[in-house]
mmCIF file of C-alpha atoms in Angstrom:
data_model
loop_
_atom_site.group_PDB
_atom_site.id
_atom_site.type_symbol
_atom_site.label_atom_id
_atom_site.label_comp_id
_atom_site.label_asym_id
_atom_site.label_seq_id
_atom_site.Cartn_x
_atom_site.Cartn_y
_atom_site.Cartn_z
ATOM 1 C CA MET D 1 7.124 47.611 32.728
ATOM 2 C CA THR D 2 10.489 47.467 34.521
ATOM 3 C CA GLY D 3 13.793 45.670 34.150
ATOM 4 C CA VAL D 4 15.471 44.253 31.096
ATOM 5 C CA ARG D 5 12.232 44.127 29.054
ATOM 6 C CA ASP D 6 11.381 47.822 29.544
ATOM 7 C CA TYR D 7 11.092 49.259 26.043
ATOM 8 C CA ARG D 8 12.165 52.662 27.315
ATOM 9 C CA LEU D 9 15.593 51.241 28.107
ATOM 10 C CA SER D 10 15.890 50.027 24.534
ATOM 11 C CA LEU D 11 14.840 53.407 23.167
ATOM 12 C CA GLU D 12 17.561 55.003 25.258
ATOM 13 C CA ARG D 13 20.069 52.457 23.954
ATOM 14 C CA SER D 14 19.005 53.388 20.430
ATOM 15 C CA ARG D 15 19.455 57.084 21.108
ATOM 16 C CA ARG D 16 22.886 56.634 22.683
ATOM 17 C CA ALA D 17 24.115 54.450 19.823
ATOM 18 C CA LEU D 18 23.325 57.236 17.345
ATOM 19 C CA VAL D 19 24.968 60.123 19.193
ATOM 20 C CA ARG D 20 28.114 58.507 20.627
ATOM 21 C CA GLU D 21 31.178 60.578 19.829
ATOM 22 C CA ASP D 22 33.168 57.412 19.185
ATOM 23 C CA ARG D 23 30.641 55.959 16.708
ATOM 24 C CA PRO D 24 32.871 54.907 13.793
ATOM 25 C CA ASP D 25 32.414 54.942 10.026
ATOM 26 C CA VAL D 26 34.194 51.582 9.837
ATOM 27 C CA PHE D 27 34.239 48.839 12.488
ATOM 28 C CA ALA D 28 35.875 45.438 12.884
ATOM 29 C CA MET D 29 34.018 42.193 13.513
ATOM 30 C CA CYS D 30 34.969 38.564 12.999
ATOM 31 C CA GLY D 31 38.307 39.436 11.449
ATOM 32 C CA ARG D 32 36.861 41.790 8.840
ATOM 33 C CA GLU D 33 36.190 45.501 8.507
ATOM 34 C CA TRP D 34 32.703 46.827 7.795
ATOM 35 C CA ASP D 35 31.254 50.169 6.738
ATOM 36 C CA LEU D 36 28.733 51.745 9.114
ATOM 37 C CA LEU D 37 26.336 54.435 7.920
ATOM 38 C CA PRO D 38 24.464 56.889 10.167
ATOM 39 C CA GLU D 39 20.963 55.759 11.222
ATOM 40 C CA VAL D 40 21.930 52.075 10.861
ATOM 41 C CA PHE D 41 22.096 49.668 13.823
ATOM 42 C CA ALA D 42 25.721 49.462 15.015
ATOM 43 C CA PRO D 43 26.651 45.836 15.843
ATOM 44 C CA ILE D 44 29.601 46.911 17.995
ATOM 45 C CA TYR D 45 27.353 48.236 20.783
ATOM 46 C CA SER D 46 25.536 44.945 21.351
ATOM 47 C CA PRO D 47 26.652 41.297 21.455
ATOM 48 C CA ALA D 48 23.626 40.255 19.390
ATOM 49 C CA THR D 49 25.203 40.190 15.912
ATOM 50 C CA GLU D 50 28.176 38.120 17.031
ATOM 51 C CA ILE D 51 25.758 35.767 18.784
ATOM 52 C CA THR D 52 23.828 35.447 15.520
ATOM 53 C CA LEU D 53 27.020 34.539 13.671
ATOM 54 C CA ASP D 54 27.767 31.911 16.316
ATOM 55 C CA PHE D 55 24.212 30.550 16.228
ATOM 56 C CA LEU D 56 24.438 30.181 12.438
ATOM 57 C CA ASP D 57 27.955 28.681 12.573
ATOM 58 C CA LEU D 58 29.372 31.625 10.637
ATOM 59 C CA THR D 59 32.325 32.366 12.910
ATOM 60 C CA GLU D 60 35.932 31.596 12.071
ATOM 61 C CA LYS D 61 35.916 28.631 14.471
ATOM 62 C CA THR D 62 33.268 26.703 12.490
ATOM 63 C CA ALA D 63 34.106 25.221 9.104
ATOM 64 C CA GLU D 64 30.605 23.987 8.274
ATOM 65 C CA SER D 65 27.209 25.158 9.486
ATOM 66 C CA ALA D 66 24.856 22.639 11.037
ATOM 67 C CA VAL D 67 22.084 25.249 11.006
ATOM 68 C CA LEU D 68 22.370 27.428 7.905
ATOM 69 C CA ARG D 69 21.970 25.782 4.534
ATOM 70 C CA LYS D 70 24.484 26.833 1.886
ATOM 71 C CA GLY D 71 21.883 27.454 -0.799
ATOM 72 C CA SER D 72 19.671 30.544 -0.671
ATOM 73 C CA LEU D 73 19.124 32.864 2.295
ATOM 74 C CA LEU D 74 16.513 35.535 2.912
ATOM 75 C CA GLU D 75 17.561 37.792 5.770
ATOM 76 C CA ILE D 76 14.971 40.115 7.271
ATOM 77 C CA GLY D 77 16.434 43.203 8.956
ATOM 78 C CA CYS D 78 19.920 43.099 7.442
ATOM 79 C CA GLY D 79 21.323 46.252 9.077
ATOM 80 C CA THR D 80 24.965 46.669 8.076
ATOM 81 C CA GLY D 81 24.914 43.352 6.226
ATOM 82 C CA VAL D 82 27.368 41.497 8.458
ATOM 83 C CA VAL D 83 25.247 38.331 8.547
ATOM 84 C CA ALA D 84 24.229 38.424 4.875
ATOM 85 C CA VAL D 85 27.753 39.049 3.607
ATOM 86 C CA THR D 86 29.337 36.506 5.949
ATOM 87 C CA ALA D 87 26.797 33.914 4.809
ATOM 88 C CA ALA D 88 27.721 34.593 1.180
ATOM 89 C CA LEU D 89 31.419 34.326 2.003
ATOM 90 C CA ALA D 90 30.676 31.014 3.750
ATOM 91 C CA GLY D 91 29.064 29.583 0.628
ATOM 92 C CA CYS D 92 25.452 30.744 0.349
ATOM 93 C CA THR D 93 24.894 31.155 -3.372
ATOM 94 C CA ARG D 94 21.950 33.585 -3.277
ATOM 95 C CA VAL D 95 21.321 36.045 -0.451
ATOM 96 C CA ILE D 96 18.468 38.552 -0.402
ATOM 97 C CA ALA D 97 18.992 41.052 2.417
ATOM 98 C CA THR D 98 15.967 43.169 3.304
ATOM 99 C CA ASP D 99 15.419 46.039 5.697
ATOM 100 C CA ILE D 100 12.693 48.610 6.318
ATOM 101 C CA ASN D 101 15.483 51.192 6.665
ATOM 102 C CA PRO D 102 16.772 52.252 3.219
ATOM 103 C CA ALA D 103 20.088 53.297 4.765
ATOM 104 C CA ALA D 104 20.570 49.728 5.991
ATOM 105 C CA VAL D 105 19.980 48.355 2.495
ATOM 106 C CA LEU D 106 22.628 50.712 1.114
ATOM 107 C CA ASN D 107 24.967 49.788 3.972
ATOM 108 C CA THR D 108 24.588 46.090 3.182
ATOM 109 C CA GLU D 109 25.304 46.682 -0.496
ATOM 110 C CA MET D 110 28.428 48.662 0.430
ATOM 111 C CA ASN D 111 29.702 45.812 2.575
ATOM 112 C CA ALA D 112 28.883 43.216 -0.066
ATOM 113 C CA ALA D 113 31.043 45.215 -2.488
ATOM 114 C CA ARG D 114 33.763 45.692 0.143
ATOM 115 C CA HIS D 115 34.051 41.925 0.582
ATOM 116 C CA GLY D 116 33.675 40.919 -3.058
ATOM 117 C CA VAL D 117 30.225 39.306 -3.060
ATOM 118 C CA PRO D 118 27.923 41.850 -4.763
ATOM 119 C CA ASP D 119 26.941 39.140 -7.236
ATOM 120 C CA ARG D 120 25.545 36.949 -4.434
ATOM 121 C CA VAL D 121 24.107 39.536 -2.018
ATOM 122 C CA SER D 122 21.195 41.710 -3.138
ATOM 123 C CA GLY D 123 19.805 44.432 -0.890
ATOM 124 C CA LEU D 124 16.069 45.089 -0.947
ATOM 125 C CA HIS D 125 14.122 47.862 0.779
ATOM 126 C CA SER D 126 11.148 46.041 2.269
ATOM 127 C CA ASP D 127 8.871 45.967 5.294
ATOM 128 C CA LEU D 128 9.315 42.269 6.053
ATOM 129 C CA PHE D 129 8.137 40.462 2.891
ATOM 130 C CA GLU D 130 6.195 43.253 1.168
ATOM 131 C CA SER D 131 8.679 43.927 -1.652
ATOM 132 C CA LEU D 132 9.382 40.271 -2.413
ATOM 133 C CA THR D 133 7.568 39.635 -5.670
ATOM 134 C CA GLY D 134 8.328 36.802 -8.035
ATOM 135 C CA GLN D 135 11.043 35.396 -5.781
ATOM 136 C CA GLU D 136 11.748 31.695 -5.640
ATOM 137 C CA GLY D 137 11.552 29.994 -2.268
ATOM 138 C CA PHE D 138 14.544 30.142 0.059
ATOM 139 C CA ASP D 139 16.451 27.402 1.829
ATOM 140 C CA THR D 140 16.642 29.598 4.930
ATOM 141 C CA VAL D 141 14.570 32.575 6.070
ATOM 142 C CA PHE D 142 16.246 34.320 9.002
ATOM 143 C CA TRP D 143 15.363 37.293 11.177
ATOM 144 C CA HIS D 144 17.326 38.674 14.107
ATOM 145 C CA SER D 145 14.245 40.475 15.297
ATOM 146 C CA ASN D 146 13.609 43.743 17.114
ATOM 147 C CA PHE D 147 12.468 41.605 20.014
ATOM 148 C CA VAL D 148 11.685 44.280 22.620
ATOM 149 C CA LEU D 149 7.921 44.729 23.009
ATOM 150 C CA ALA D 150 6.691 48.340 22.927
ATOM 151 C CA PRO D 151 3.080 49.416 23.550
ATOM 152 C CA PRO D 152 0.832 48.900 20.508
ATOM 153 C CA ASP D 153 0.254 52.638 20.151
ATOM 154 C CA TYR D 154 3.942 53.589 20.252
ATOM 155 C CA ARG D 155 5.155 55.170 17.013
ATOM 156 C CA PRO D 156 8.925 54.900 16.431
ATOM 157 C CA ARG D 157 10.442 58.342 15.976
ATOM 158 C CA THR D 158 13.305 57.160 13.770
ATOM 159 C CA MET D 159 14.182 54.241 11.543
ATOM 160 C CA HIS D 160 16.898 53.431 14.051
ATOM 161 C CA GLU D 161 14.326 52.865 16.813
ATOM 162 C CA ARG D 162 12.633 50.256 14.630
ATOM 163 C CA ALA D 163 15.736 48.093 14.975
ATOM 164 C CA TYR D 164 15.169 47.984 18.742
ATOM 165 C CA VAL D 165 11.429 47.740 19.460
ATOM 166 C CA ASP D 166 8.286 46.268 17.891
ATOM 167 C CA PRO D 167 5.041 47.989 18.971
ATOM 168 C CA GLY D 168 2.463 45.371 19.927
ATOM 169 C CA TYR D 169 4.596 42.681 18.244
ATOM 170 C CA ALA D 170 2.833 43.497 14.987
ATOM 171 C CA ALA D 171 5.948 42.690 12.950
ATOM 172 C CA HIS D 172 6.507 39.424 14.810
ATOM 173 C CA ARG D 173 2.936 38.352 14.114
ATOM 174 C CA ARG D 174 3.380 39.039 10.403
ATOM 175 C CA PHE D 175 6.697 37.224 10.324
ATOM 176 C CA LEU D 176 5.286 34.112 11.990
ATOM 177 C CA GLN D 177 2.305 34.116 9.648
ATOM 178 C CA GLU D 178 4.167 34.738 6.395
ATOM 179 C CA ALA D 179 7.709 33.368 6.695
ATOM 180 C CA PRO D 180 6.943 29.651 6.147
ATOM 181 C CA ASP D 181 5.308 30.537 2.824
ATOM 182 C CA ARG D 182 8.679 31.870 1.601
ATOM 183 C CA LEU D 183 10.518 28.563 1.925
ATOM 184 C CA ALA D 184 11.770 26.215 -0.732
ATOM 185 C CA PRO D 185 10.945 22.540 -0.143
ATOM 186 C CA GLY D 186 12.853 21.354 2.908
ATOM 187 C CA GLY D 187 13.752 24.900 3.963
ATOM 188 C CA LYS D 188 13.660 26.330 7.459
ATOM 189 C CA VAL D 189 12.614 29.562 9.189
ATOM 190 C CA LEU D 190 14.927 30.775 11.958
ATOM 191 C CA LEU D 191 14.225 33.553 14.448
ATOM 192 C CA HIS D 192 16.810 35.095 16.792
ATOM 193 C CA PHE D 193 14.936 36.284 19.881
ATOM 194 C CA SER D 194 15.985 37.056 23.471
ATOM 195 C CA THR D 195 14.693 37.545 26.980
ATOM 196 C CA ARG D 196 14.806 41.293 26.426
ATOM 197 C CA GLY D 197 11.599 40.390 24.641
ATOM 198 C CA ASP D 198 8.433 38.769 25.968
ATOM 199 C CA VAL D 199 8.924 35.069 25.279
ATOM 200 C CA PRO D 200 5.474 33.959 26.562
ATOM 201 C CA ALA D 201 3.791 36.614 24.402
ATOM 202 C CA LEU D 202 5.708 35.375 21.360
ATOM 203 C CA HIS D 203 4.510 31.824 22.007
ATOM 204 C CA ARG D 204 0.917 33.030 22.327
ATOM 205 C CA ILE D 205 1.195 34.774 18.971
ATOM 206 C CA ALA D 206 2.733 31.672 17.428
ATOM 207 C CA ASP D 207 -0.137 29.542 18.732
ATOM 208 C CA ALA D 208 -2.662 31.982 17.268
ATOM 209 C CA CYS D 209 -0.861 31.807 13.910
ATOM 210 C CA GLY D 210 -0.720 28.006 13.915
ATOM 211 C CA ARG D 211 3.049 27.980 14.376
ATOM 212 C CA ARG D 212 5.359 26.054 16.655
ATOM 213 C CA LEU D 213 8.578 27.538 18.066
ATOM 214 C CA ASP D 214 11.435 25.138 18.733
ATOM 215 C CA VAL D 215 14.567 26.449 20.470
ATOM 216 C CA VAL D 216 17.542 24.966 18.617
ATOM 217 C CA ARG D 217 20.317 27.032 20.221
ATOM 218 C CA ARG D 218 20.622 29.312 23.217
ATOM 219 C CA THR D 219 23.235 31.293 25.099
ATOM 220 C CA ALA D 220 23.229 33.678 28.066
ATOM 221 C CA VAL D 221 25.322 36.850 28.151
ATOM 222 C CA ARG D 222 25.765 39.827 30.407
ATOM 223 C CA GLU D 223 24.422 43.046 28.876
ATOM 224 C CA GLY D 224 25.183 45.867 31.283
ATOM 225 C CA PRO D 225 23.477 45.091 34.609
ATOM 226 C CA HIS D 226 21.292 42.373 33.075
ATOM 227 C CA GLU D 227 21.773 38.733 32.157
ATOM 228 C CA VAL D 228 20.061 38.148 28.829
ATOM 229 C CA GLU D 229 19.379 34.791 27.199
ATOM 230 C CA HIS D 230 19.500 34.737 23.414
ATOM 231 C CA LEU D 231 17.455 32.081 21.632
ATOM 232 C CA LEU D 232 17.578 30.722 18.098
ATOM 233 C CA MET D 233 14.131 29.362 17.304
ATOM 234 C CA GLU D 234 12.936 27.340 14.361
ATOM 235 C CA VAL D 235 9.431 28.281 13.201
ATOM 236 C CA THR D 236 7.310 25.489 11.771
ATOM 237 C CA PRO D 237 3.633 24.999 10.945
ATOM 238 C CA ALA D 238 2.156 23.408 14.064
ATOM 239 C CA ALA D 239 0.583 20.505 12.181
ATOM 240 C CA GLU D 240 3.907 19.568 10.600
ATOM 241 C CA PHE D 241 6.064 20.011 13.683
ATOM 242 C CA SER D 242 8.233 17.139 14.827
ATOM 243 C CA ARG D 243 10.361 17.611 17.926
ATOM 244 C CA ARG D 244 14.093 17.897 17.332
ATOM 245 C CA PRO D 245 16.770 17.656 20.034
ATOM 246 C CA GLU D 246 17.721 21.053 21.426
ATOM 247 C CA VAL D 247 21.374 21.995 21.052
ATOM 248 C CA VAL D 248 22.466 23.962 24.121
ATOM 249 C CA ARG D 249 25.551 26.074 23.517
#
């Protein structure tokens, strides 16, 4: 595999992000400061987190989100907690922020406390939905996924690598299968994907899981030598899917 989708490039990006001499303990994003722990994905080295905030209408330029409901939010892969905390500050009343990396869960809790919303943001160490027991349904389930496809037999060497690649798209398959079952009535599942990943493969998995993927927002950015298109997809059961107009941003 060559080019922007080569998983080896993403592994190298992961390695560099960990060992940079200028990697900070605190960074600024969207007019706020955020704690950054070692071994946690650093949003400052990729445009993806800011794109997520824009997709979800959580930037300073948007007063009301047309995408994210202001009730309850389940975020998969919370990292530093920028999205979860910003959603709480924007009005989400209950936010569960999960990550397979325990350092990321702690990082999210630190940033929830930093910004005064520890009562609305709860961190949970979980591999996707495994640790969610007895939870009510959510108005929104969101995952900014590790969309780069690695070989099925690749074993991530660090928790940090797991934020970059998904071997065999095993996690994506589980997410597509299980996420709709975590919704409250009228809720929606949203997936942030990109062309660093294998979009046709994702659609094949969705078809096999009985899911439909509807692109609701998209944007193209330059990432180093590559142009990468980021996609916000809504995941719905195929039998219940009704086509909605795509919003191109």
